[in-house]
Coordinates of C-alpha atoms and ligand atoms in Angstrom, one line a residue:
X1 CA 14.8 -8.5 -26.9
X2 CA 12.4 -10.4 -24.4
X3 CA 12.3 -12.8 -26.7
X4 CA 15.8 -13.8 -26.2
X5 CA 15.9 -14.9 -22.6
X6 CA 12.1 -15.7 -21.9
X7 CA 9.8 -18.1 -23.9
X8 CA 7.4 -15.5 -24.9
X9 CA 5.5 -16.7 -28.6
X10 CA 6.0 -14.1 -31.4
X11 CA 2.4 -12.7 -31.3
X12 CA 2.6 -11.7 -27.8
X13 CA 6.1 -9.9 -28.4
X14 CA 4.7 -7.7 -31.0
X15 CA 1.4 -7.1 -28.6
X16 CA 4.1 -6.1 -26.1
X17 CA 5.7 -3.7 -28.5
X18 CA 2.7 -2.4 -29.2
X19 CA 1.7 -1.4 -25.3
X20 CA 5.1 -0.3 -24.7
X21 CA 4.5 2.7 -27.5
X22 CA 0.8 3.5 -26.2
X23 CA 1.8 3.9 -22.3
X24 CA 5.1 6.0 -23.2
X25 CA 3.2 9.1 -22.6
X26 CA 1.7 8.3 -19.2
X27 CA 5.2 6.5 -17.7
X28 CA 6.6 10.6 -18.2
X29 CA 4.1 11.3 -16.0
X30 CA 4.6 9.2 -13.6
X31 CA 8.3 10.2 -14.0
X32 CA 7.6 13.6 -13.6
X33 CA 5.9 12.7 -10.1
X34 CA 9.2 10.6 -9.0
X35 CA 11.2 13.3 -9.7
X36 CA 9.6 15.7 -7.5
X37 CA 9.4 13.3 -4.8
X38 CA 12.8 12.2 -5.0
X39 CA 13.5 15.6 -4.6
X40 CA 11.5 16.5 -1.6
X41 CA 13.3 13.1 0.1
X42 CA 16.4 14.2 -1.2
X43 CA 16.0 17.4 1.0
X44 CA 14.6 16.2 4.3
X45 CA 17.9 14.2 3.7
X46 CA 20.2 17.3 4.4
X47 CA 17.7 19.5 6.1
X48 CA 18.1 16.5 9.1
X49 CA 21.6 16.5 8.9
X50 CA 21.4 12.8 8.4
X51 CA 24.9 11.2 8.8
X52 CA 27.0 8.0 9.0
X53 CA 26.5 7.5 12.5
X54 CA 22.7 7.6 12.1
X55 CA 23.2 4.5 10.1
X56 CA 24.8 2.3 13.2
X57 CA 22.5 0.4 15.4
X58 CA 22.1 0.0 18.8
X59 CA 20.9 -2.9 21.2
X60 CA 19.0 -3.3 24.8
X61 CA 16.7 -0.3 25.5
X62 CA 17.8 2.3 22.9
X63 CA 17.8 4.7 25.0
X64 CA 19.0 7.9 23.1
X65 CA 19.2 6.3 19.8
X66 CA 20.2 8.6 17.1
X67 CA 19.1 6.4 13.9
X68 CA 15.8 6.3 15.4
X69 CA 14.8 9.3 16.1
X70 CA 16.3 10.7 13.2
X71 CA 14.2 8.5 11.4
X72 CA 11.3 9.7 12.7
X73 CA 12.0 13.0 12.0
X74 CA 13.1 12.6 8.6
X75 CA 9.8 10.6 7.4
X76 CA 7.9 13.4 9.4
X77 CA 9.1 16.0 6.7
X78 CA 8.5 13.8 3.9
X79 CA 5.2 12.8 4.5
X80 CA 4.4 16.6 5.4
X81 CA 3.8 15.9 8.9
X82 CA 4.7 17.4 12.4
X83 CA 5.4 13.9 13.9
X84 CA 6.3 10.5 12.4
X85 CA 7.0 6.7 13.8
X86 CA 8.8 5.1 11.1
X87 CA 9.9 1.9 12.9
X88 CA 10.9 -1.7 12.2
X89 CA 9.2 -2.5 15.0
X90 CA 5.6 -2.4 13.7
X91 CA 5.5 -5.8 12.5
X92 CA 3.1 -5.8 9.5
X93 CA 0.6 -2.9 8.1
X94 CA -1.9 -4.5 9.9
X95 CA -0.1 -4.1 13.1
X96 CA 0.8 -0.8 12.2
X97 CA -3.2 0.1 11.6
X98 CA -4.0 -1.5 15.3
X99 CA -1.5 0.7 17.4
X100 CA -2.9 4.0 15.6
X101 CA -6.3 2.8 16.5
X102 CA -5.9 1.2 19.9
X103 CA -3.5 5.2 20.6
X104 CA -6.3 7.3 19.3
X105 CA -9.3 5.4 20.4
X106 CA -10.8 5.1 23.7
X107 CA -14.0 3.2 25.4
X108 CA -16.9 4.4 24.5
X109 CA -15.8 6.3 21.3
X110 CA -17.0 5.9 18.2
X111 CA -14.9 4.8 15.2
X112 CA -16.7 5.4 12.1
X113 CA -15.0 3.9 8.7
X114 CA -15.8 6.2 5.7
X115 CA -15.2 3.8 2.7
X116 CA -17.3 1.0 3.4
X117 CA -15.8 -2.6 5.3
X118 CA -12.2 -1.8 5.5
X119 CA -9.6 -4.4 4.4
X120 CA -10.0 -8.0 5.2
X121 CA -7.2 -7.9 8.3
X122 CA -9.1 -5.1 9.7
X123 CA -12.3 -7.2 10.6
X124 CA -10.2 -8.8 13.8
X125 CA -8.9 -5.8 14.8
X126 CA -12.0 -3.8 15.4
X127 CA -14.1 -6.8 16.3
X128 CA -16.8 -7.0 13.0
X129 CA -16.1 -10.5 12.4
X130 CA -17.1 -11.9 15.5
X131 CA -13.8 -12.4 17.4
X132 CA -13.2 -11.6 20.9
X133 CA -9.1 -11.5 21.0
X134 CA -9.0 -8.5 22.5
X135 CA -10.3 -6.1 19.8
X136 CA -11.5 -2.6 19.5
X137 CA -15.3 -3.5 20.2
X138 CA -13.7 -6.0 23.3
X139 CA -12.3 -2.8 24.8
X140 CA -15.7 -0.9 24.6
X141 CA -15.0 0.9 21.3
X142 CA -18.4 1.5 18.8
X143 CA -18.0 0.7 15.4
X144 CA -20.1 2.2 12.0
X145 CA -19.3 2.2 8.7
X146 CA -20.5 4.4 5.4
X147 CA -20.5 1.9 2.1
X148 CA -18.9 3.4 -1.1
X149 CA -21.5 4.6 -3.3
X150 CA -21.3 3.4 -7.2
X151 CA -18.4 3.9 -9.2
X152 CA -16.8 4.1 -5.6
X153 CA -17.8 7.9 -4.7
X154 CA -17.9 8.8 -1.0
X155 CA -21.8 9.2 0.8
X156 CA -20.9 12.5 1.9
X157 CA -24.2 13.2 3.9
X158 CA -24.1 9.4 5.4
X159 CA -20.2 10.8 6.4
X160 CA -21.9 13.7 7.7
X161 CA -24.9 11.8 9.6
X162 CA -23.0 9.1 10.9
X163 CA -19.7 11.2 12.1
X164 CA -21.5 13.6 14.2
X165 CA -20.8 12.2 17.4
X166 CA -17.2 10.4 16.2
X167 CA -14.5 10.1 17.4
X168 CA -12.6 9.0 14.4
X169 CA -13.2 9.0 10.7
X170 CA -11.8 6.4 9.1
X171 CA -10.7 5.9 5.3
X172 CA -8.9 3.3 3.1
X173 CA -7.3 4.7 0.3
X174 CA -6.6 1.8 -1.5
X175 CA -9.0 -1.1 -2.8
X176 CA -7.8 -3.7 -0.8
X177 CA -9.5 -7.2 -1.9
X178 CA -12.6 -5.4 -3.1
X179 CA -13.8 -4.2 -6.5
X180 CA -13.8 -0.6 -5.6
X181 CA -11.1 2.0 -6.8
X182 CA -8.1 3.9 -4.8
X183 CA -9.1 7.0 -3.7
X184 CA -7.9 10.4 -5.4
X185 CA -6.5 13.1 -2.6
X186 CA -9.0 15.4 -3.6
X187 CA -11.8 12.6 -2.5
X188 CA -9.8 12.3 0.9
X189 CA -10.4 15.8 1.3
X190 CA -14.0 15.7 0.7
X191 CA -14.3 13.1 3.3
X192 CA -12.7 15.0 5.1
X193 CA -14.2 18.4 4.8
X194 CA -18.4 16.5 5.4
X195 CA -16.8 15.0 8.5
X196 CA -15.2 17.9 10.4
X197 CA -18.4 20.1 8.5
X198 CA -20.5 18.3 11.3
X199 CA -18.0 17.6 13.9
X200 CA -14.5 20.0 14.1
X201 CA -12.9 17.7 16.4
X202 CA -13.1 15.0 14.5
X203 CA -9.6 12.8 14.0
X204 CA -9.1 11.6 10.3
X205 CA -7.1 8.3 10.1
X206 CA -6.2 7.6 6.2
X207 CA -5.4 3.8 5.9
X208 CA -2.5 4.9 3.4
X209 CA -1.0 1.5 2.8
X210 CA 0.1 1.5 -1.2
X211 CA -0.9 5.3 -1.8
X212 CA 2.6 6.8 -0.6
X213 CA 4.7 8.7 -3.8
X214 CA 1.8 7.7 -6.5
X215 CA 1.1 12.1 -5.8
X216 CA 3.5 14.7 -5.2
X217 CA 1.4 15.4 -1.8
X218 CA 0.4 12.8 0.7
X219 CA -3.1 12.8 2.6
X220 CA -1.8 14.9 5.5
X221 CA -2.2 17.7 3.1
X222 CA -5.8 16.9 2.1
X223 CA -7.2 17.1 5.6
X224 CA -6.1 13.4 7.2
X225 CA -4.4 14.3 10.7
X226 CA -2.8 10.5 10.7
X227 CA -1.7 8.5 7.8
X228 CA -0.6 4.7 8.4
X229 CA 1.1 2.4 6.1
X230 CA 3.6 -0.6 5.7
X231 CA 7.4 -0.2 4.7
X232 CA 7.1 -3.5 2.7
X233 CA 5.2 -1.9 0.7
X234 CA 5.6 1.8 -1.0
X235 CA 7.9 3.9 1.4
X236 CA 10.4 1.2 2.3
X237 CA 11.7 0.8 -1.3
X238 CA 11.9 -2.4 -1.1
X239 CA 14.8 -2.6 0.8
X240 CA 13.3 -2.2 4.1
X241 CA 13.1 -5.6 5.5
X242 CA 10.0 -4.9 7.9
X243 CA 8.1 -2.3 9.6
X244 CA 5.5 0.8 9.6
X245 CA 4.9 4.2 9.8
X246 CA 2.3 6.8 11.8
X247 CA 2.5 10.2 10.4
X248 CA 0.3 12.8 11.1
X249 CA -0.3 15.3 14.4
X250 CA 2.2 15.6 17.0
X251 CA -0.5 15.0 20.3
X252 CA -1.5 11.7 18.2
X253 CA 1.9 10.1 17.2
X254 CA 2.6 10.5 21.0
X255 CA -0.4 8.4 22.2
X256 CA 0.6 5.8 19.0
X257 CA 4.1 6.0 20.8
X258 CA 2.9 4.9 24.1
X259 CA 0.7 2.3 22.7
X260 CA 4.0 0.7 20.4
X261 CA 6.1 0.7 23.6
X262 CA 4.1 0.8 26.2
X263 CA 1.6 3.1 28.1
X264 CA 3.9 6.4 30.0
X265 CA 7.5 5.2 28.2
X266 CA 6.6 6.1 24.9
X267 CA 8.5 6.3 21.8
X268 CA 11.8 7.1 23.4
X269 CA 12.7 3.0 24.0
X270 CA 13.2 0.6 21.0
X271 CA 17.2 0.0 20.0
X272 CA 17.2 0.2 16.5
X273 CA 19.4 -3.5 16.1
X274 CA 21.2 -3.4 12.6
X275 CA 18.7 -2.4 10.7
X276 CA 18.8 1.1 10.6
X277 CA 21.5 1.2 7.3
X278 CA 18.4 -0.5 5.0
X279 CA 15.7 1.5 6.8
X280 CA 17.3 5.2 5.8
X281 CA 18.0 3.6 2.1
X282 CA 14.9 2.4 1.4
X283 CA 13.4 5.3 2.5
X284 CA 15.6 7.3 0.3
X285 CA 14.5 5.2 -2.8
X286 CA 11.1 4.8 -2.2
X287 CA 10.2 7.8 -4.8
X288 CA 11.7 5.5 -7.7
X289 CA 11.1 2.1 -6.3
X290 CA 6.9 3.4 -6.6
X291 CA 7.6 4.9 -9.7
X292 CA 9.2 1.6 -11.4
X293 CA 5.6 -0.5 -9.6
X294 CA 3.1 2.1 -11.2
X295 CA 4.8 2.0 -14.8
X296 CA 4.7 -2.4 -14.1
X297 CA 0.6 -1.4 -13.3
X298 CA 0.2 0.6 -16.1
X299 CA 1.7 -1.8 -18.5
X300 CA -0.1 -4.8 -17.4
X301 CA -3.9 -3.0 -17.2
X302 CA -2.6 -2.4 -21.2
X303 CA -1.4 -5.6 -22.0
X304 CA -4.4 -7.4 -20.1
X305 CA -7.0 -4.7 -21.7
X306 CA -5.5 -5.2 -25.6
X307 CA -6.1 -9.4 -24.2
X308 CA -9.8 -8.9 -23.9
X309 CA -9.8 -8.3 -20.3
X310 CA -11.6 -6.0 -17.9
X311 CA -9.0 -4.1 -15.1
X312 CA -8.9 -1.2 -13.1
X313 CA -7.6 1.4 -13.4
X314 CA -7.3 1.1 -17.1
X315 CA -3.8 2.3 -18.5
X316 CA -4.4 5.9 -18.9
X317 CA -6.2 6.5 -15.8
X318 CA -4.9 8.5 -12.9
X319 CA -3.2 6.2 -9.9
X320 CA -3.6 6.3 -6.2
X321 CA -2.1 3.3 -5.3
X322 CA -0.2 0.2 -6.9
X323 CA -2.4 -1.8 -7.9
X324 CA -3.8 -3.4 -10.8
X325 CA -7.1 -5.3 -10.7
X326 CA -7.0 -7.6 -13.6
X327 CA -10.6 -8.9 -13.6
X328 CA -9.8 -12.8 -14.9
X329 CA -12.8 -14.5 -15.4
X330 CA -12.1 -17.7 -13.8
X331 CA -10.3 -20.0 -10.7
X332 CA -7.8 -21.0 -14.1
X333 CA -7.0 -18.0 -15.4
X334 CA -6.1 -16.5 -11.8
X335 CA -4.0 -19.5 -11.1
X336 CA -2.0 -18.9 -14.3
X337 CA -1.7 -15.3 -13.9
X338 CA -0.1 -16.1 -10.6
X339 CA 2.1 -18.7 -12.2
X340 CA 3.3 -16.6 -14.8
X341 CA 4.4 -14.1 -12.3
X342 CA 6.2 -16.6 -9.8
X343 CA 8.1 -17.5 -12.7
X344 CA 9.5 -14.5 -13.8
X345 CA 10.6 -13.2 -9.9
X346 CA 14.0 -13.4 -9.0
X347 CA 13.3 -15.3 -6.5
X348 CA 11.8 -18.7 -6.2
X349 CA 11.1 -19.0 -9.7
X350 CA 10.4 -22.4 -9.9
X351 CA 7.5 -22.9 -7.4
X352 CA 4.3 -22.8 -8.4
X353 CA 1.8 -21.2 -6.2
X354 CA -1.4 -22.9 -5.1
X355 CA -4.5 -21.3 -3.5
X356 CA -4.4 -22.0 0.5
X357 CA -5.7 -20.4 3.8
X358 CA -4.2 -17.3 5.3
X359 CA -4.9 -16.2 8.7
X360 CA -7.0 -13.4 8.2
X361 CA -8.9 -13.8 5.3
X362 CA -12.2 -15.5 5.0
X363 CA -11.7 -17.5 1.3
X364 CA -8.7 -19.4 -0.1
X365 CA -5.9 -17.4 -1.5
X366 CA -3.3 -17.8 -4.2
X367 CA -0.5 -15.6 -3.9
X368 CA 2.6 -15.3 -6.4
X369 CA 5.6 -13.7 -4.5
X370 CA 9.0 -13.9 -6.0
X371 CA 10.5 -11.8 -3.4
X372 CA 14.2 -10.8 -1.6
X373 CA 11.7 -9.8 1.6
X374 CA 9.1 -12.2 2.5
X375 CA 5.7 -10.9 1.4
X376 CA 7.0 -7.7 0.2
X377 CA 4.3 -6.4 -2.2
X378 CA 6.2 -3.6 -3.4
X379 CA 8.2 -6.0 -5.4
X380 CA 6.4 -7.8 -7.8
X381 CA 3.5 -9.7 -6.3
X382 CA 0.0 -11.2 -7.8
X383 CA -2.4 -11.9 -5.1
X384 CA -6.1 -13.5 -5.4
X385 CA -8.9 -14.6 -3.3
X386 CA -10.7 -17.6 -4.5
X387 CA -14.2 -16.1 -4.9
X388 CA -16.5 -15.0 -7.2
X389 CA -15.6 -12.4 -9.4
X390 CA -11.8 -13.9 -10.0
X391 CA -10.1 -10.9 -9.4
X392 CA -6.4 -10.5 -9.6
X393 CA -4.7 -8.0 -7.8
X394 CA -1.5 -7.2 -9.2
X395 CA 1.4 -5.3 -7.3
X396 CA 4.9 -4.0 -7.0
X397 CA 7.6 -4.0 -9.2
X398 CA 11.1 -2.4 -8.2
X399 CA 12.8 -2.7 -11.3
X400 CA 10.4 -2.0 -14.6
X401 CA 12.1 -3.8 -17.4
X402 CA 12.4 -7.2 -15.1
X403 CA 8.7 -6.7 -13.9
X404 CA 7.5 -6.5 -18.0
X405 CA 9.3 -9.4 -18.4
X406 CA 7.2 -11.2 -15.4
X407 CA 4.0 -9.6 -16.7
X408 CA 4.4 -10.7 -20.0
X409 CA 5.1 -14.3 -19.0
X410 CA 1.8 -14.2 -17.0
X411 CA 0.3 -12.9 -20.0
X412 CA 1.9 -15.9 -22.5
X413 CA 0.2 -18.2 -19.5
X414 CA -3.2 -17.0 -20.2
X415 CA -3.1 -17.0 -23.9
X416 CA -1.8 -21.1 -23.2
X417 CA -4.7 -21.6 -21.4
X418 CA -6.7 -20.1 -24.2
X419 CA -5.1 -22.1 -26.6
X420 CA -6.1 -25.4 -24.8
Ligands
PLP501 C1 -1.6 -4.3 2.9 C2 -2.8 -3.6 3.5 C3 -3.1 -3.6 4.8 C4 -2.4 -4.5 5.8 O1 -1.1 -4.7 5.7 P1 -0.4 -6.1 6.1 O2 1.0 -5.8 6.0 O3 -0.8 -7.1 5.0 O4 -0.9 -6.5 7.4 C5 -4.1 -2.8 5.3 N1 -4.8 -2.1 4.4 C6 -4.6 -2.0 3.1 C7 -5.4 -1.2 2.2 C8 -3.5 -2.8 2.6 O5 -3.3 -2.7 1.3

């Protein structure tokens, strides 16, 4: 049927029929997952007596502003948290990361990150690149960090030595640009049980950006008391057209508020505009919306593994975020799996992407976004920095049979490449 509208050559159709029968049995799992979930959102729905008028905006201060604050509460309860920001107004997940740190952290604590050099964004905000713009270190905060071990297992007695006297224990769920693996929940709670083993007062931030709906628990319930993540990403469904979320303990969302607005007005300023009618939907199909990007993820780390090609996680291992490392070998064979994917978006198919700088990162990047938001990378998205070992991270996919389509295209590109 592919073969119909896209120019796909007949041996990679049948390899494609082929990896659609071996990851049947693992996309009912995942449905099983988004089922539960769109449950549990389903009910925070009506247990918050969300209504019509919560979807109308307001403008100026927003003082009082029902859509808001419902929000708030509503992606409290479905994150399985006692407090929540879920706001258009963090601007990026990066953003979103810097108000939870610069709420919680004060001079002279210590932030200690759990997992190793946090993603690459991250470097600015605490200071470990060098940069004096006003970071974390600028403001008198310390800074440690705990590499992964091998095979990406937590150094549970460096946690232990090195969050004594923390403030904050830090941990990225997901890889970001590095060739490490998501964490499960059960390795969040381990992190978290050697930190607050040495230290009971202890604040665990999880970095959650890509985990959110790949479980039918988030990391609140595995001993994180603040989870952070982007609503371009899992949670907003991809209809969201910006923003972020804190979840987490009540005491700590407050200080997050003060920091978003600013210090002793807090969270109750910030008119929600017009965007309040896409927020509350996107939230509302976020459960599917993850579900559709982690069958795209499983069927690419098939289709790429039956191709010859190393990726992680492989097809029939468990998920905790969205990704799919595709390990390519080469600058050419990144470029084409970026190609391939740009051509089969919806949006801007035509262009063809071409590594560049990006504020924030260190190495060139090519990046493949077909998108209906700009940079959303819960829709479809390849992403690669230029370096040494040529991974490609692929992401997203809100509608499965269109995201095979892409997948497969980026596949055909690679085999032309072959073929040369
Ligand atoms: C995407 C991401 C971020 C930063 O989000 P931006 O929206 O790109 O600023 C931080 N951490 C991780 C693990 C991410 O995947």
């Amino acid at each position: 049927m592919i073969g119909k509208f896209f120019d796909i050559k007949p041996d990679m159709l049948k390899l494609d029929k082929e990896v659609m029968e071996i990851c049947k049995p693992y996309f009912e799992k995942v449905d099983e997952v988004a089922s539960y979930n769109q449950m549990k959102v389903l009910k925070a729905f009506i247990d918050n007596g969300i209504s019509a008028t919560h979807l109308v905006g307001t403008t100026g201060y927003g003082y009082d502003d029902r859509g808001r604050d419902g929000l708030d509460r509503l992606f409290a309860d479905i994150m399985g948290a006692e407090d929540a920001l879920c706001r258009y107004n963090f601007m990026s997940g990066t953003h979103t990361l810097t108000v939870a740190l610069f709420g919680v952290l004060r001079s002279g604590d210590l932030m200690v990150c759990a997992t190793g050099t946090p993603y690459d964004t991250l470097h600015g905000v605490i200071g470990i690149d060098g940069s004096h713009y006003g970071n974390l270190m600028d403001y008198g905060v310390k800074y440690d960090q705990v590499p992964l071990l091998a095979n990406s297992e937590p150094d549970l007695e460096g946690i232990k030595a090195k969050c004594k006297d923390a403030k904050v224990c830090y941990i990225q769920r997901s890889r970001g640009y590095a060739k490490r693996k998501a964490l499960s929940l059960e390795t969040i709670k381990s992190i978290s049980d050697a930190a607050k083993s040495v230290n009971p007062d202890i604040i665990v931030m999880v970095d959650n950006c890509y985990g959110e709906y790949t479980h039918t628990e988030e990391p609140l319930a595995y001993g994180a008391d603040l989870i952070m993540g982007s609503l371009i990403k899992n949670p907003g469904g991809g209809i969201a057209p910006t923003g972020g979320y804190i979840a987490g303990r009540h005491d700590l969302v407050e200080m997050c508020g003060h920091r978003l607005t600013a210090p002793g007005t807090g969270r109750e300023i910030g008119c929600s505009l017009d965007v309040m009618r896409e927020m509350y939907l996107g939230v509302y199909f976020a459960p599917m919306i993850t579900a559709n990007a982690l069958k795209t993820s499983i069927y690419a780390s098939c289709l790429y593994e039956k191709m010859g090609f190393e990726t992680e996680p492989r097809y029939f291992e468990d998920r905790n975020d969205i990704i799919t490392s595709i390990c390519a070998e080469n600058a050419e064979n990144v470029i084409a799996i970026c190609r391939g994917i740009q051509a089969g978006s919806p949006i801007d198919s035509y262009a063809a992407p071409e590594p560049g700088d990006m504020p924030g990162y260190d190495s060139q990047i090519i990046m493949a976004a077909g998108a209906f938001t700009m940079g959303s990378s819960i829709e479809l998205s390849c992403d690669a920095p230029l370096r040494e070992p040529f991974i490609a991270y692929m992401q997203g996919g809100t509608t499965f049979d269109a995201s095979r389509a892409a997948v497969l295209l980026s596949a055909q590109k690679v085999q032309d490449v072959r073929n040369k």
